[in-house]
């Protein structure tokens, strides 16, 4: 267009910028941004939105935020109608980011709520173990059970969970889904009732999938039950032999029991099936920039400061009666080295950097690609 003397306008850039975002080309995007400024199209709300989207998808959150802050007009209005589907998406997003109060604010602002919005907020409460709030909402409408069952599971309220499960089937005539079954297995497993959980799976009216069996396998890891774990892993690998997490989970059960032959068998089985465990990483956003950590990572410019902080934090945690969960470390190292291994997990590094890089009262939010280990879960819990 420029070669032929055709002047681009706002409409042109709303196509060019998404194209740059689509191929994740930051260099081409920056060139397009330069042209946006040259042709004085930056004040257009649609062009500015396309710029924010492009920089965000190319990983430059800092510049995306800078463009957003400089927009004369912003694509959100006080009078914007929150539809059922948009509201449910916002409720779920806020809940998963730890902002359950914002989830409730959105829920209260939806003019006409349906099954989707009720389910979203009740599941959000269940996710945060606010089972009393979830139950209160359920009684006022009675449309969804999944969020309640999830909340009871996290709270360890087995009998109440069983009560509502029976109510769902007998009073409301609902047919149990795999998700409902999985929640019941998880509930029994967390309470240490492994035999009941295994019996429950055996009596299911549908074929259990890997997630149902996986809930029981995770409970076997928590309680160190090798016998049930070995029966469960056979069923899981029959259904889903390609997921590395199952092998790792069973290996941890063997480690807990100091059954090193079992650990070796799992590693050999992974090798035979050509299964590799993905590297765990944790990311945190500070000042508009993403920082990603691997386990025992020392590439970050503030690594020395991070490790010194974690060392000091360990002493303070021990005073508060924190006991490291070293029994789950897959290694024959001595206790001190196992504790060092736990302290070097990627989420610990990200959290330490977050605390060092934020002020009092700011939220530290970490993103992970794998499950948090038992020790990191215990160490990072908020004590009330």
Short mmCIF file of C-alpha atoms in Angstrom, two decimals:
data_model
loop_
_atom_site.label_atom_id
_atom_site.label_comp_id
_atom_site.label_asym_id
_atom_site.label_seq_id
_atom_site.Cartn_x
_atom_site.Cartn_y
_atom_site.Cartn_z
CA UNK A 1 0.00 0.00 0.00
CA UNK A 2 2.77 2.44 0.92
CA UNK A 3 4.72 1.68 -2.25
CA UNK A 4 1.62 2.40 -4.35
CA UNK A 5 0.94 5.60 -2.45
CA UNK A 6 -2.22 4.31 -0.74
CA UNK A 7 -2.57 5.81 2.74
CA UNK A 8 -3.60 3.32 5.46
CA UNK A 9 -6.33 4.25 7.92
CA UNK A 10 -7.71 2.92 11.21
CA UNK A 11 -9.58 0.16 9.41
CA UNK A 12 -6.30 -1.07 7.85
CA UNK A 13 -4.54 -1.48 11.19
CA UNK A 14 -7.39 -3.46 12.73
CA UNK A 15 -6.44 -6.17 10.22
CA UNK A 16 -2.66 -5.78 10.23
CA UNK A 17 -2.20 -5.94 14.00
CA UNK A 18 -4.27 -9.14 14.55
CA UNK A 19 -2.20 -10.73 11.75
CA UNK A 20 1.00 -9.91 13.68
CA UNK A 21 -0.59 -11.27 16.86
CA UNK A 22 -1.63 -14.45 15.07
CA UNK A 23 1.95 -15.36 14.14
CA UNK A 24 3.32 -13.98 17.45
CA UNK A 25 5.68 -11.64 15.57
CA UNK A 26 6.66 -8.89 18.02
CA UNK A 27 9.08 -7.30 15.54
CA UNK A 28 6.43 -6.93 12.81
CA UNK A 29 3.96 -5.76 15.44
CA UNK A 30 6.33 -3.01 16.60
CA UNK A 31 6.80 -1.88 12.98
CA UNK A 32 3.02 -1.74 12.56
CA UNK A 33 2.80 0.22 15.82
CA UNK A 34 5.28 2.72 14.40
CA UNK A 35 3.06 3.15 11.34
CA UNK A 36 0.01 3.56 13.61
CA UNK A 37 1.75 6.51 15.28
CA UNK A 38 3.04 7.92 11.97
CA UNK A 39 -0.46 8.00 10.50
CA UNK A 40 -1.98 9.25 13.78
CA UNK A 41 -4.34 6.32 14.25
CA UNK A 42 -3.38 5.52 17.84
CA UNK A 43 -6.34 7.36 19.37
CA UNK A 44 -8.81 5.02 17.67
CA UNK A 45 -10.20 2.65 20.31
CA UNK A 46 -10.26 -0.34 17.95
CA UNK A 47 -6.66 0.18 16.85
CA UNK A 48 -5.52 0.63 20.46
CA UNK A 49 -7.36 -2.54 21.46
CA UNK A 50 -5.66 -4.43 18.62
CA UNK A 51 -2.30 -3.12 19.87
CA UNK A 52 -2.99 -4.30 23.43
CA UNK A 53 -4.01 -7.71 22.10
CA UNK A 54 -0.95 -7.96 19.85
CA UNK A 55 1.58 -7.08 22.56
CA UNK A 56 -0.14 -9.38 25.03
CA UNK A 57 -0.05 -12.36 22.66
CA UNK A 58 3.59 -11.62 21.81
CA UNK A 59 4.48 -11.77 25.51
CA UNK A 60 5.23 -8.07 26.07
CA UNK A 61 2.71 -7.38 28.84
CA UNK A 62 4.53 -4.22 29.96
CA UNK A 63 4.01 -2.43 26.62
CA UNK A 64 0.45 -3.83 26.37
CA UNK A 65 -0.35 -2.20 29.71
CA UNK A 66 1.36 1.05 28.63
CA UNK A 67 -0.83 1.21 25.50
CA UNK A 68 -3.91 0.38 27.57
CA UNK A 69 -3.15 3.12 30.10
CA UNK A 70 -2.72 5.62 27.26
CA UNK A 71 -6.06 4.86 25.60
CA UNK A 72 -8.30 7.94 25.62
CA UNK A 73 -11.42 5.71 25.63
CA UNK A 74 -11.66 2.09 26.93
CA UNK A 75 -14.01 -1.58 24.84
CA UNK A 76 -15.79 -1.68 28.88
CA UNK A 77 -18.69 0.81 29.88
CA UNK A 78 -20.50 1.28 33.18
CA UNK A 79 -23.75 0.60 31.35
CA UNK A 80 -22.46 -2.54 29.59
CA UNK A 81 -24.91 -5.40 29.97
CA UNK A 82 -23.48 -8.50 31.63
CA UNK A 83 -25.02 -11.42 29.78
CA UNK A 84 -25.42 -14.85 31.35
CA UNK A 85 -22.50 -16.36 29.45
CA UNK A 86 -20.21 -13.35 29.95
CA UNK A 87 -21.13 -13.24 33.62
CA UNK A 88 -20.38 -16.94 34.13
CA UNK A 89 -17.01 -16.55 32.39
CA UNK A 90 -16.11 -13.59 34.63
CA UNK A 91 -17.26 -15.43 37.77
CA UNK A 92 -15.11 -18.42 36.86
CA UNK A 93 -12.10 -16.26 35.95
CA UNK A 94 -12.17 -14.27 39.19
CA UNK A 95 -12.65 -17.45 41.26
CA UNK A 96 -9.69 -19.19 39.62
CA UNK A 97 -7.56 -16.09 40.22
CA UNK A 98 -8.41 -16.12 43.93
CA UNK A 99 -10.82 -13.15 43.84
CA UNK A 100 -14.03 -14.82 45.00
CA UNK A 101 -15.43 -11.47 46.23
CA UNK A 102 -15.22 -10.16 42.67
CA UNK A 103 -16.96 -13.33 41.47
CA UNK A 104 -19.85 -12.64 43.85
CA UNK A 105 -19.99 -8.99 42.76
CA UNK A 106 -20.39 -10.07 39.13
CA UNK A 107 -22.99 -12.69 40.11
CA UNK A 108 -25.04 -10.13 42.03
CA UNK A 109 -24.94 -7.82 38.99
CA UNK A 110 -26.42 -10.34 36.53
CA UNK A 111 -30.05 -9.27 35.96
CA UNK A 112 -31.41 -12.71 35.03
CA UNK A 113 -29.51 -15.68 36.44
CA UNK A 114 -29.85 -19.17 35.05
CA UNK A 115 -28.28 -22.58 35.68
CA UNK A 116 -24.94 -21.47 34.18
CA UNK A 117 -24.47 -18.45 36.45
CA UNK A 118 -25.65 -20.31 39.60
CA UNK A 119 -23.31 -23.19 38.81
CA UNK A 120 -20.39 -20.84 38.23
CA UNK A 121 -20.69 -19.05 41.59
CA UNK A 122 -21.42 -22.21 43.61
CA UNK A 123 -18.44 -23.98 42.02
CA UNK A 124 -16.36 -20.87 42.75
CA UNK A 125 -17.29 -21.05 46.43
CA UNK A 126 -16.54 -24.77 46.41
CA UNK A 127 -13.14 -24.11 44.87
CA UNK A 128 -12.36 -21.76 47.77
CA UNK A 129 -13.68 -24.21 50.39
CA UNK A 130 -16.43 -21.71 51.29
CA UNK A 131 -18.90 -24.55 51.55
CA UNK A 132 -21.29 -22.68 53.87
CA UNK A 133 -21.75 -19.91 51.27
CA UNK A 134 -22.19 -22.49 48.51
CA UNK A 135 -24.80 -24.36 50.54
CA UNK A 136 -26.65 -21.14 51.32
CA UNK A 137 -26.91 -20.31 47.61
CA UNK A 138 -27.90 -23.86 46.76
CA UNK A 139 -30.78 -23.80 49.24
CA UNK A 140 -32.04 -20.56 47.75
CA UNK A 141 -32.22 -22.07 44.27
CA UNK A 142 -31.33 -25.78 44.29
CA UNK A 143 -30.05 -26.00 40.72
CA UNK A 144 -26.54 -27.41 40.94
CA UNK A 145 -24.75 -30.06 42.97
CA UNK A 146 -21.24 -30.15 41.55
CA UNK A 147 -20.00 -27.03 43.34
CA UNK A 148 -21.39 -28.26 46.65
CA UNK A 149 -19.78 -31.68 46.30
CA UNK A 150 -16.48 -30.01 45.45
CA UNK A 151 -16.70 -27.77 48.51
CA UNK A 152 -17.55 -30.67 50.83
CA UNK A 153 -14.60 -32.59 49.41
CA UNK A 154 -12.10 -29.81 50.10
CA UNK A 155 -13.53 -29.30 53.59
CA UNK A 156 -13.47 -33.02 54.41
CA UNK A 157 -17.24 -33.09 55.09
CA UNK A 158 -17.81 -36.66 53.89
CA UNK A 159 -21.21 -37.31 55.47
CA UNK A 160 -22.67 -34.06 54.21
CA UNK A 161 -21.32 -34.78 50.74
CA UNK A 162 -22.91 -38.24 50.77
CA UNK A 163 -26.16 -36.70 51.97
CA UNK A 164 -26.33 -34.27 49.05
CA UNK A 165 -25.19 -36.96 46.59
CA UNK A 166 -28.13 -39.18 47.62
CA UNK A 167 -30.44 -36.16 47.54
CA UNK A 168 -29.34 -35.41 43.98
CA UNK A 169 -30.28 -38.92 42.84
CA UNK A 170 -33.31 -39.72 45.01
CA UNK A 171 -35.02 -36.35 45.43
CA UNK A 172 -34.15 -34.64 42.16
CA UNK A 173 -33.82 -37.74 39.98
CA UNK A 174 -30.50 -36.63 38.48
CA UNK A 175 -28.21 -39.20 36.86
CA UNK A 176 -24.65 -39.15 38.24
CA UNK A 177 -21.98 -38.06 35.79
CA UNK A 178 -18.32 -39.05 35.88
CA UNK A 179 -17.62 -35.66 37.49
CA UNK A 180 -20.01 -36.44 40.35
CA UNK A 181 -18.46 -39.88 40.81
CA UNK A 182 -14.97 -38.38 40.75
CA UNK A 183 -15.96 -35.86 43.42
CA UNK A 184 -17.30 -38.63 45.70
CA UNK A 185 -14.11 -40.69 45.28
CA UNK A 186 -12.02 -37.61 46.03
CA UNK A 187 -14.12 -36.91 49.13
CA UNK A 188 -13.73 -40.44 50.52
CA UNK A 189 -10.05 -40.55 49.59
CA UNK A 190 -9.20 -37.27 51.31
CA UNK A 191 -10.87 -38.58 54.47
CA UNK A 192 -8.68 -41.70 54.38
CA UNK A 193 -11.59 -44.02 53.59
CA UNK A 194 -9.72 -45.72 50.74
CA UNK A 195 -11.53 -49.06 50.93
CA UNK A 196 -14.89 -47.30 50.66
CA UNK A 197 -13.63 -45.25 47.71
CA UNK A 198 -12.46 -48.38 45.90
CA UNK A 199 -15.78 -50.10 46.61
CA UNK A 200 -17.66 -47.01 45.38
CA UNK A 201 -15.78 -47.19 42.05
CA UNK A 202 -16.56 -50.90 41.74
CA UNK A 203 -20.29 -50.18 42.15
CA UNK A 204 -20.46 -47.32 39.65
CA UNK A 205 -23.12 -47.66 36.94
CA UNK A 206 -20.74 -46.23 34.32
CA UNK A 207 -17.19 -47.19 33.35
CA UNK A 208 -14.78 -45.16 35.52
CA UNK A 209 -12.28 -43.05 33.62
CA UNK A 210 -8.68 -42.19 34.51
CA UNK A 211 -9.69 -39.11 36.52
CA UNK A 212 -11.93 -41.19 38.82
CA UNK A 213 -9.17 -43.74 39.42
CA UNK A 214 -6.66 -40.87 39.68
CA UNK A 215 -8.50 -39.39 42.66
CA UNK A 216 -8.08 -42.68 44.51
CA UNK A 217 -4.43 -42.97 43.47
CA UNK A 218 -3.76 -39.50 44.85
CA UNK A 219 -5.39 -40.54 48.13
CA UNK A 220 -3.11 -43.60 48.18
CA UNK A 221 -0.16 -41.22 47.94
CA UNK A 222 -1.47 -39.08 50.81
CA UNK A 223 -1.93 -42.11 53.08
CA UNK A 224 0.92 -44.23 51.74
CA UNK A 225 -1.26 -47.20 50.74
CA UNK A 226 0.82 -49.34 48.37
CA UNK A 227 -1.61 -52.27 48.06
CA UNK A 228 -4.56 -50.25 46.79
CA UNK A 229 -2.20 -48.03 44.78
CA UNK A 230 -0.85 -51.03 42.84
CA UNK A 231 -4.38 -52.19 42.00
CA UNK A 232 -5.38 -48.67 40.93
CA UNK A 233 -2.32 -47.99 38.75
CA UNK A 234 -3.08 -51.13 36.71
CA UNK A 235 -6.56 -49.79 35.95
CA UNK A 236 -5.27 -46.29 35.13
CA UNK A 237 -2.51 -47.45 32.78
CA UNK A 238 -5.03 -49.67 31.00
CA UNK A 239 -7.09 -46.54 30.24
CA UNK A 240 -4.46 -43.79 29.97
CA UNK A 241 -0.90 -45.17 29.60
CA UNK A 242 0.49 -42.04 27.94
CA UNK A 243 0.28 -39.56 30.82
CA UNK A 244 3.52 -39.25 32.82
CA UNK A 245 1.74 -38.00 35.94
CA UNK A 246 0.34 -41.45 36.79
CA UNK A 247 3.81 -43.04 36.81
CA UNK A 248 5.20 -40.21 38.93
CA UNK A 249 2.30 -40.47 41.39
CA UNK A 250 2.82 -44.22 41.83
CA UNK A 251 6.56 -43.66 42.22
CA UNK A 252 5.84 -41.26 45.10
CA UNK A 253 3.69 -43.91 46.78
CA UNK A 254 6.63 -46.33 46.55
CA UNK A 255 8.99 -43.66 47.92
CA UNK A 256 6.69 -43.09 50.89
CA UNK A 257 6.89 -46.84 51.61
CA UNK A 258 10.67 -46.91 50.95
CA UNK A 259 9.99 -49.47 48.21
CA UNK A 260 12.87 -48.58 45.89
CA UNK A 261 12.27 -51.60 43.65
CA UNK A 262 8.82 -50.20 42.90
CA UNK A 263 10.31 -46.80 42.02
CA UNK A 264 12.73 -48.53 39.65
CA UNK A 265 9.87 -50.48 38.04
CA UNK A 266 7.92 -47.29 37.37
CA UNK A 267 10.96 -45.62 35.80
CA UNK A 268 11.59 -48.68 33.64
CA UNK A 269 7.93 -48.75 32.58
CA UNK A 270 8.13 -45.09 31.60
CA UNK A 271 11.23 -45.81 29.56
CA UNK A 272 9.63 -48.80 27.83
CA UNK A 273 6.52 -46.75 27.00
CA UNK A 274 8.66 -43.77 25.94
CA UNK A 275 7.02 -41.52 28.51
CA UNK A 276 8.88 -38.42 29.67
CA UNK A 277 7.89 -36.15 32.53
CA UNK A 278 7.46 -32.49 31.47
CA UNK A 279 9.61 -29.95 33.28
CA UNK A 280 7.68 -28.07 35.94
CA UNK A 281 7.66 -24.28 35.78
CA UNK A 282 6.05 -21.44 37.70
CA UNK A 283 5.42 -17.91 36.45
CA UNK A 284 4.60 -14.65 38.18
CA UNK A 285 3.86 -11.18 36.80
CA UNK A 286 5.58 -8.24 38.49
CA UNK A 287 5.30 -4.73 37.12
CA UNK A 288 3.77 -5.92 33.86
CA UNK A 289 6.60 -8.39 33.14
CA UNK A 290 6.38 -12.18 33.39
CA UNK A 291 9.12 -14.04 35.30
CA UNK A 292 9.34 -17.82 34.86
CA UNK A 293 11.22 -20.19 37.16
CA UNK A 294 12.26 -23.83 36.88
CA UNK A 295 13.15 -26.00 39.88
CA UNK A 296 16.55 -25.00 41.36
CA UNK A 297 16.66 -22.13 38.86
CA UNK A 298 19.62 -19.74 39.26
CA UNK A 299 19.32 -17.84 35.99
CA UNK A 300 17.22 -15.02 37.43
CA UNK A 301 19.23 -11.82 38.16
CA UNK A 302 17.93 -11.83 41.75
CA UNK A 303 18.59 -15.54 42.38
CA UNK A 304 21.01 -15.00 45.27
CA UNK A 305 18.51 -12.72 46.99
CA UNK A 306 15.68 -15.22 46.41
CA UNK A 307 17.61 -18.16 47.90
CA UNK A 308 18.73 -16.10 50.89
CA UNK A 309 15.12 -15.07 51.48
CA UNK A 310 13.96 -18.72 51.32
CA UNK A 311 16.68 -19.78 53.74
CA UNK A 312 15.61 -17.12 56.24
CA UNK A 313 11.93 -17.96 55.66
CA UNK A 314 12.58 -21.62 56.46
CA UNK A 315 13.90 -20.68 59.92
CA UNK A 316 10.84 -18.55 60.61
CA UNK A 317 8.49 -21.30 59.40
CA UNK A 318 10.14 -23.89 61.65
CA UNK A 319 9.46 -21.60 64.62
CA UNK A 320 5.79 -21.67 63.53
CA UNK A 321 5.90 -25.52 63.71
CA UNK A 322 6.22 -26.15 59.97
CA UNK A 323 7.49 -29.70 59.30
CA UNK A 324 8.92 -30.38 55.78
CA UNK A 325 7.22 -33.28 53.95
CA UNK A 326 10.50 -34.97 52.99
CA UNK A 327 8.95 -38.46 52.83
CA UNK A 328 7.59 -37.64 49.37
CA UNK A 329 11.00 -36.72 47.89
CA UNK A 330 11.96 -39.32 45.28
CA UNK A 331 15.58 -39.68 46.37
CA UNK A 332 17.88 -41.52 48.81
CA UNK A 333 19.51 -38.27 50.00
CA UNK A 334 19.79 -37.38 53.68
CA UNK A 335 17.11 -35.25 55.34
CA UNK A 336 18.95 -31.94 55.03
CA UNK A 337 19.48 -32.32 51.28
CA UNK A 338 15.87 -33.39 50.81
CA UNK A 339 14.74 -30.21 52.56
CA UNK A 340 16.97 -28.20 50.22
CA UNK A 341 15.33 -29.93 47.24
CA UNK A 342 11.87 -28.93 48.48
CA UNK A 343 12.99 -25.33 48.98
CA UNK A 344 14.18 -25.20 45.36
CA UNK A 345 10.80 -26.02 43.79
CA UNK A 346 9.76 -23.56 41.10
CA UNK A 347 6.68 -22.30 42.97
CA UNK A 348 8.80 -21.49 46.05
CA UNK A 349 11.17 -19.43 43.89
CA UNK A 350 8.29 -17.61 42.20
CA UNK A 351 6.55 -16.87 45.51
CA UNK A 352 9.79 -15.64 47.10
CA UNK A 353 10.44 -13.34 44.15
CA UNK A 354 6.82 -12.14 44.32
CA UNK A 355 7.17 -11.23 48.01
CA UNK A 356 10.45 -9.45 47.35
CA UNK A 357 9.02 -7.57 44.37
CA UNK A 358 5.70 -6.38 45.82
CA UNK A 359 4.54 -4.15 48.63
CA UNK A 360 2.51 -4.97 51.74
CA UNK A 361 -1.03 -6.06 50.95
CA UNK A 362 -0.42 -6.80 47.26
CA UNK A 363 -1.64 -10.11 45.84
CA UNK A 364 1.05 -12.64 44.86
CA UNK A 365 -0.42 -14.86 42.12
CA UNK A 366 1.61 -17.75 40.68
CA UNK A 367 0.80 -19.82 37.56
CA UNK A 368 2.00 -23.44 37.35
CA UNK A 369 1.91 -26.10 34.65
CA UNK A 370 1.91 -29.06 37.09
CA UNK A 371 0.28 -29.93 40.40
CA UNK A 372 1.74 -28.39 43.55
CA UNK A 373 3.59 -30.95 45.67
CA UNK A 374 2.31 -31.82 49.16
CA UNK A 375 5.05 -29.88 50.93
CA UNK A 376 4.62 -26.70 48.86
CA UNK A 377 0.86 -26.89 49.41
CA UNK A 378 1.38 -27.16 53.17
CA UNK A 379 4.05 -24.45 53.28
CA UNK A 380 2.01 -21.89 51.35
CA UNK A 381 -1.33 -22.32 53.09
CA UNK A 382 -2.75 -19.23 54.76
CA UNK A 383 -3.12 -19.77 58.49
CA UNK A 384 -6.15 -18.14 60.11
#
